Coordinates of C-alpha atoms and ligand atoms in Angstrom, one line a residue:
X30 CA -11.9 -51.8 -129.0
X31 CA -8.4 -51.2 -127.6
X32 CA -7.1 -54.2 -125.4
X33 CA -6.5 -52.0 -122.4
X34 CA -10.2 -51.2 -122.4
X35 CA -12.7 -53.5 -120.5
X36 CA -16.5 -53.6 -119.9
X37 CA -17.9 -54.8 -116.6
X38 CA -21.2 -55.8 -115.0
X39 CA -22.4 -54.1 -111.7
X40 CA -20.0 -55.0 -108.9
X41 CA -22.9 -55.2 -106.2
X42 CA -25.8 -57.1 -107.9
X43 CA -24.1 -58.5 -111.0
X44 CA -26.5 -57.0 -113.3
X45 CA -25.5 -56.4 -116.9
X46 CA -27.9 -53.7 -117.6
X47 CA -27.1 -50.1 -116.9
X48 CA -27.9 -46.6 -117.9
X49 CA -25.0 -44.3 -119.1
X50 CA -24.6 -40.9 -117.4
X51 CA -21.9 -39.6 -119.6
X52 CA -18.7 -40.2 -121.6
X53 CA -15.2 -38.8 -120.6
X54 CA -11.7 -39.0 -121.9
X55 CA -9.0 -40.5 -119.8
X56 CA -5.5 -41.5 -120.6
X57 CA -6.1 -41.4 -124.3
X58 CA -9.4 -43.5 -124.2
X59 CA -13.2 -42.6 -124.2
X60 CA -14.8 -44.2 -121.1
X61 CA -18.2 -43.8 -119.6
X62 CA -20.0 -43.4 -116.1
X63 CA -23.0 -45.7 -115.8
X64 CA -25.4 -46.4 -113.1
X65 CA -26.8 -50.0 -112.7
X66 CA -30.4 -50.3 -113.8
X67 CA -31.3 -52.7 -110.9
X68 CA -29.5 -51.2 -107.8
X69 CA -28.3 -47.7 -109.0
X70 CA -24.7 -48.3 -108.0
X71 CA -22.5 -46.0 -110.2
X72 CA -19.3 -47.2 -111.9
X73 CA -17.1 -46.6 -115.0
X74 CA -17.7 -49.0 -117.9
X75 CA -15.9 -49.2 -120.3
X76 CA -13.1 -48.6 -118.1
X77 CA -9.1 -49.0 -118.2
X78 CA -8.0 -52.5 -117.5
X79 CA -5.9 -53.1 -114.2
X80 CA -2.7 -52.9 -116.2
X81 CA -3.8 -49.6 -117.8
X82 CA -4.7 -48.1 -114.1
X83 CA -1.2 -49.6 -112.9
X84 CA 0.6 -47.7 -115.5
X85 CA -1.3 -44.5 -114.7
X86 CA -0.5 -45.0 -110.9
X87 CA 3.3 -45.3 -111.5
X88 CA 3.3 -41.8 -113.1
X89 CA 1.1 -40.5 -110.5
X90 CA 3.4 -40.0 -107.6
X91 CA 4.7 -36.6 -106.7
X92 CA 7.9 -37.2 -105.1
X93 CA 9.5 -33.7 -104.7
X94 CA 9.7 -32.8 -101.1
X95 CA 7.5 -29.7 -101.6
X96 CA 4.7 -31.9 -103.1
X97 CA 5.1 -34.6 -100.4
X98 CA 4.9 -32.0 -97.7
X99 CA 1.7 -30.4 -99.6
X100 CA -0.1 -33.7 -99.6
X101 CA 1.0 -34.7 -96.1
X102 CA -0.4 -31.5 -94.5
X103 CA -3.7 -31.7 -96.4
X104 CA -4.5 -35.1 -94.9
X105 CA -3.6 -34.1 -91.3
X106 CA -7.3 -33.5 -90.3
X107 CA -8.4 -36.9 -91.8
X108 CA -5.5 -38.8 -90.1
X109 CA -6.3 -37.4 -86.6
X110 CA -10.1 -38.0 -86.9
X111 CA -9.8 -41.6 -88.3
X112 CA -7.1 -42.5 -85.9
X113 CA -9.7 -41.3 -82.9
X114 CA -12.3 -43.4 -84.5
X115 CA -9.8 -46.5 -84.7
X116 CA -8.7 -46.0 -81.0
X117 CA -12.2 -45.8 -80.0
X118 CA -13.1 -49.0 -81.5
X119 CA -10.1 -50.9 -80.3
X120 CA -7.0 -50.8 -78.1
X121 CA -3.7 -50.7 -80.1
X122 CA -2.5 -53.9 -81.6
X123 CA -1.2 -55.0 -85.1
X124 CA -2.2 -52.6 -87.9
X125 CA -1.9 -53.0 -91.7
X126 CA -2.2 -49.7 -93.8
X127 CA -3.0 -50.7 -97.3
X128 CA -2.2 -47.8 -99.8
X129 CA -0.4 -45.7 -97.2
X130 CA 0.7 -43.0 -99.7
X131 CA 3.1 -40.6 -97.8
X132 CA 2.9 -42.6 -94.5
X133 CA 1.3 -39.9 -92.3
X134 CA -1.4 -42.3 -90.8
X135 CA 1.1 -44.8 -90.2
X136 CA 3.3 -42.4 -88.4
X137 CA 0.4 -41.1 -86.2
X138 CA -0.7 -44.8 -85.4
X139 CA 2.8 -45.7 -84.3
X140 CA 2.8 -42.7 -81.8
X141 CA -0.6 -43.9 -80.5
X142 CA 0.9 -47.3 -79.7
X143 CA -0.1 -49.5 -82.8
X144 CA 2.4 -51.9 -84.4
X145 CA 2.0 -50.7 -88.0
X146 CA 3.2 -52.0 -91.2
X147 CA 2.1 -50.6 -94.7
X148 CA 1.5 -52.1 -98.2
X149 CA 1.7 -49.5 -101.2
X150 CA 1.8 -50.1 -104.9
X151 CA 4.1 -47.0 -105.7
X152 CA 7.8 -47.8 -105.6
X153 CA 8.6 -44.2 -105.0
X154 CA 6.4 -43.9 -102.0
X155 CA 7.8 -46.9 -100.3
X156 CA 11.3 -45.7 -100.9
X157 CA 10.3 -42.4 -99.2
X158 CA 8.5 -44.1 -96.3
X159 CA 11.5 -46.3 -95.5
X160 CA 14.3 -43.7 -96.0
X161 CA 12.7 -40.5 -94.8
X162 CA 10.3 -41.8 -92.1
X163 CA 11.8 -45.1 -91.2
X164 CA 8.4 -47.1 -91.6
X165 CA 8.1 -50.8 -92.1
X166 CA 6.5 -51.1 -95.6
X167 CA 5.9 -53.7 -98.4
X168 CA 6.0 -52.6 -102.0
X169 CA 3.3 -54.6 -103.8
X170 CA -0.1 -54.2 -105.5
X171 CA -3.2 -55.4 -103.8
X172 CA -3.9 -58.5 -105.8
X173 CA -2.5 -60.9 -103.2
X174 CA -1.9 -59.5 -99.8
X175 CA 1.3 -61.2 -98.5
X176 CA 0.3 -61.6 -94.9
X177 CA -0.9 -64.7 -92.9
X178 CA -4.4 -65.2 -91.7
X179 CA -5.7 -63.5 -88.7
X180 CA -2.4 -61.4 -88.5
X181 CA -4.0 -58.0 -87.8
X182 CA -6.4 -56.4 -85.3
X183 CA -7.1 -53.6 -87.8
X184 CA -6.6 -52.8 -91.4
X185 CA -7.1 -49.3 -92.9
X186 CA -7.8 -48.3 -96.5
X187 CA -8.0 -44.7 -97.1
X188 CA -8.8 -43.1 -100.4
X189 CA -8.1 -46.1 -102.5
X190 CA -11.0 -48.6 -102.8
X191 CA -12.5 -46.8 -105.7
X192 CA -9.3 -47.3 -107.7
X193 CA -9.4 -51.1 -107.3
X194 CA -10.7 -53.3 -110.1
X195 CA -11.8 -56.2 -107.8
X196 CA -12.9 -54.7 -104.5
X197 CA -14.7 -58.0 -103.5
X198 CA -11.6 -60.0 -103.7
X199 CA -9.6 -57.3 -101.9
X200 CA -12.1 -56.9 -99.2
X201 CA -12.4 -60.7 -98.6
X202 CA -8.7 -61.2 -98.5
X203 CA -8.5 -58.3 -95.9
X204 CA -11.2 -60.2 -94.0
X205 CA -8.9 -63.3 -93.7
X206 CA -5.8 -61.3 -92.6
X207 CA -8.2 -59.7 -89.8
X208 CA -8.4 -61.4 -86.3
X209 CA -12.0 -62.4 -85.1
X210 CA -13.5 -59.1 -84.1
X211 CA -11.0 -57.0 -86.2
X212 CA -11.9 -53.8 -87.6
X213 CA -11.6 -52.2 -91.1
X214 CA -11.7 -48.5 -91.5
X215 CA -12.1 -47.1 -95.0
X216 CA -12.5 -43.6 -96.4
X217 CA -14.2 -43.2 -99.9
X218 CA -15.7 -40.3 -101.8
X219 CA -19.3 -40.0 -101.3
X220 CA -21.8 -40.0 -104.1
X221 CA -24.4 -37.9 -102.3
X222 CA -27.6 -36.8 -104.0
X223 CA -26.4 -33.5 -104.9
X224 CA -23.4 -34.8 -106.9
X225 CA -25.7 -37.4 -108.6
X226 CA -28.0 -34.5 -109.6
X227 CA -25.0 -32.5 -111.1
X228 CA -23.8 -35.4 -113.0
X229 CA -27.4 -36.1 -114.3
X230 CA -27.4 -32.4 -115.7
X231 CA -24.0 -32.0 -116.8
X232 CA -23.4 -35.1 -118.8
X233 CA -20.3 -33.7 -120.4
X234 CA -18.1 -35.2 -117.8
X235 CA -14.9 -33.7 -119.2
X236 CA -16.2 -30.4 -117.9
X237 CA -17.9 -31.4 -114.9
X238 CA -16.0 -30.1 -111.9
X239 CA -17.6 -32.9 -109.5
X240 CA -16.5 -35.7 -111.5
X241 CA -13.1 -37.4 -110.7
X242 CA -11.9 -39.3 -113.8
X243 CA -9.6 -41.9 -112.2
X244 CA -12.2 -43.2 -109.8
X245 CA -13.6 -46.4 -111.2
X246 CA -16.5 -46.9 -108.6
X247 CA -18.6 -44.2 -107.1
X248 CA -19.8 -45.5 -103.5
X249 CA -22.3 -44.0 -101.4
X250 CA -23.1 -44.9 -97.6
X251 CA -25.7 -47.3 -99.1
X252 CA -23.6 -49.1 -101.6
X253 CA -20.3 -49.3 -99.5
X254 CA -22.4 -50.9 -96.6
X255 CA -23.9 -53.3 -99.1
X256 CA -20.4 -54.2 -100.3
X257 CA -18.9 -54.6 -96.9
X258 CA -21.7 -56.9 -95.9
X259 CA -21.3 -59.0 -99.0
X260 CA -17.7 -59.4 -98.0
X261 CA -18.1 -60.5 -94.4
X262 CA -18.3 -57.3 -92.4
X263 CA -20.8 -55.7 -90.1
X264 CA -20.8 -51.8 -90.5
X265 CA -20.7 -50.1 -87.3
X266 CA -20.6 -46.5 -88.2
X267 CA -20.3 -44.1 -91.1
X268 CA -19.1 -40.7 -90.5
X269 CA -18.4 -37.5 -92.5
X270 CA -14.8 -37.4 -93.2
X271 CA -12.8 -34.3 -92.2
X272 CA -12.1 -31.6 -95.0
X273 CA -8.5 -31.6 -96.4
X274 CA -6.7 -28.3 -96.1
X275 CA -5.1 -27.1 -99.4
X276 CA -2.4 -24.7 -98.6
X277 CA -3.4 -21.1 -99.5
X278 CA -7.1 -21.9 -100.1
X279 CA -8.3 -20.5 -96.7
X280 CA -11.5 -19.3 -97.9
X281 CA -12.8 -22.6 -99.5
X282 CA -11.6 -24.3 -96.2
X283 CA -13.6 -22.1 -94.2
X284 CA -16.7 -22.6 -96.3
X285 CA -16.3 -26.5 -96.6
X286 CA -15.8 -26.6 -92.8
X287 CA -19.2 -24.7 -92.1
X288 CA -20.8 -27.1 -94.3
X289 CA -19.2 -30.0 -92.5
X290 CA -20.8 -28.8 -89.3
X291 CA -24.1 -28.8 -91.1
X292 CA -23.4 -32.2 -92.4
X293 CA -22.5 -33.4 -88.8
X294 CA -25.7 -32.0 -87.5
X295 CA -27.7 -33.7 -90.2
X296 CA -25.9 -36.9 -89.3
X297 CA -26.5 -36.6 -85.6
X298 CA -30.2 -35.6 -86.0
X299 CA -30.8 -38.6 -88.3
X300 CA -29.3 -41.0 -86.1
X301 CA -26.3 -41.6 -88.2
X302 CA -28.5 -42.4 -91.3
X303 CA -27.9 -39.4 -93.5
X304 CA -24.3 -38.8 -94.2
X305 CA -23.8 -35.9 -96.9
X306 CA -20.0 -35.2 -96.5
X307 CA -18.0 -35.3 -99.9
X308 CA -16.0 -38.2 -98.4
X309 CA -17.1 -40.7 -95.8
X310 CA -15.1 -42.8 -93.2
X311 CA -16.7 -46.2 -92.6
X312 CA -15.8 -48.4 -89.7
X313 CA -16.8 -52.2 -89.8
X314 CA -16.1 -55.3 -87.9
X315 CA -15.2 -58.7 -89.2
X316 CA -18.3 -60.9 -88.8
X317 CA -18.1 -64.2 -86.8
X318 CA -17.5 -67.1 -89.1
X319 CA -17.7 -64.9 -92.3
X320 CA -17.8 -66.9 -95.3
X321 CA -14.9 -65.3 -97.3
X322 CA -13.7 -67.9 -99.7
X323 CA -16.7 -67.9 -102.1
Ligands
ZN417 ZN1 -26.4 -53.3 -109.5

């Protein structure tokens, strides 16, 4: 077995046993999506090692101005929605945006009165954020967050937790950087029943349009809540994230927004329990006396 490939147990329950959903090719290796036989959490094993994923991410930045504008515009709906959730939970204070990408959320948070700083693995994205946007940013990976304990009122982590090899260590580190009563907001893809069903039928993941190859974990509202509780947080709400707008794709945008209205209705009628959107935004609070140094 190549040295950049590794096997892993279930992140949530530690079980070694899993059932394979399907194989796929990624960065020259054959990897597999599996589901824990005890708790049904879905993840990639074997997967690329952290070094293998880091190499992939350094080539993953799209730093022509057109590409940056494309990615910034398509996140605008999400940024406005997630910032509203944050502002409803807390009045502005110190904010850390982990994996800020092209800096759109930080820019909007600053306008809203937050004192924001960002941490990002991509050197190119940091250069852009400093030079073009004038943002305060640190270029580092997430293995050791370089801020003192209880430094922040809020931490945001959008569209990145499923790339991280060790989300438990990361979430516990974030917990330590939060003040008592501090808030974390995350956005992750949602492994809803329909996607699970499509993966079950189409086990050839290379040709499966609903399968995203660089995500090493596939969270759902149930599994992300379990993970956050394990790391010292209390989940206060899970919402359907807004639909990104991909320039020129008006028809699919209208259809997805129609579905989103339906998903929001289902969420409302179920008292927040059934969240069917393709991505979910989770807001959680640091628990008092959270034991985070296990
Ligand atoms: Zn498990």
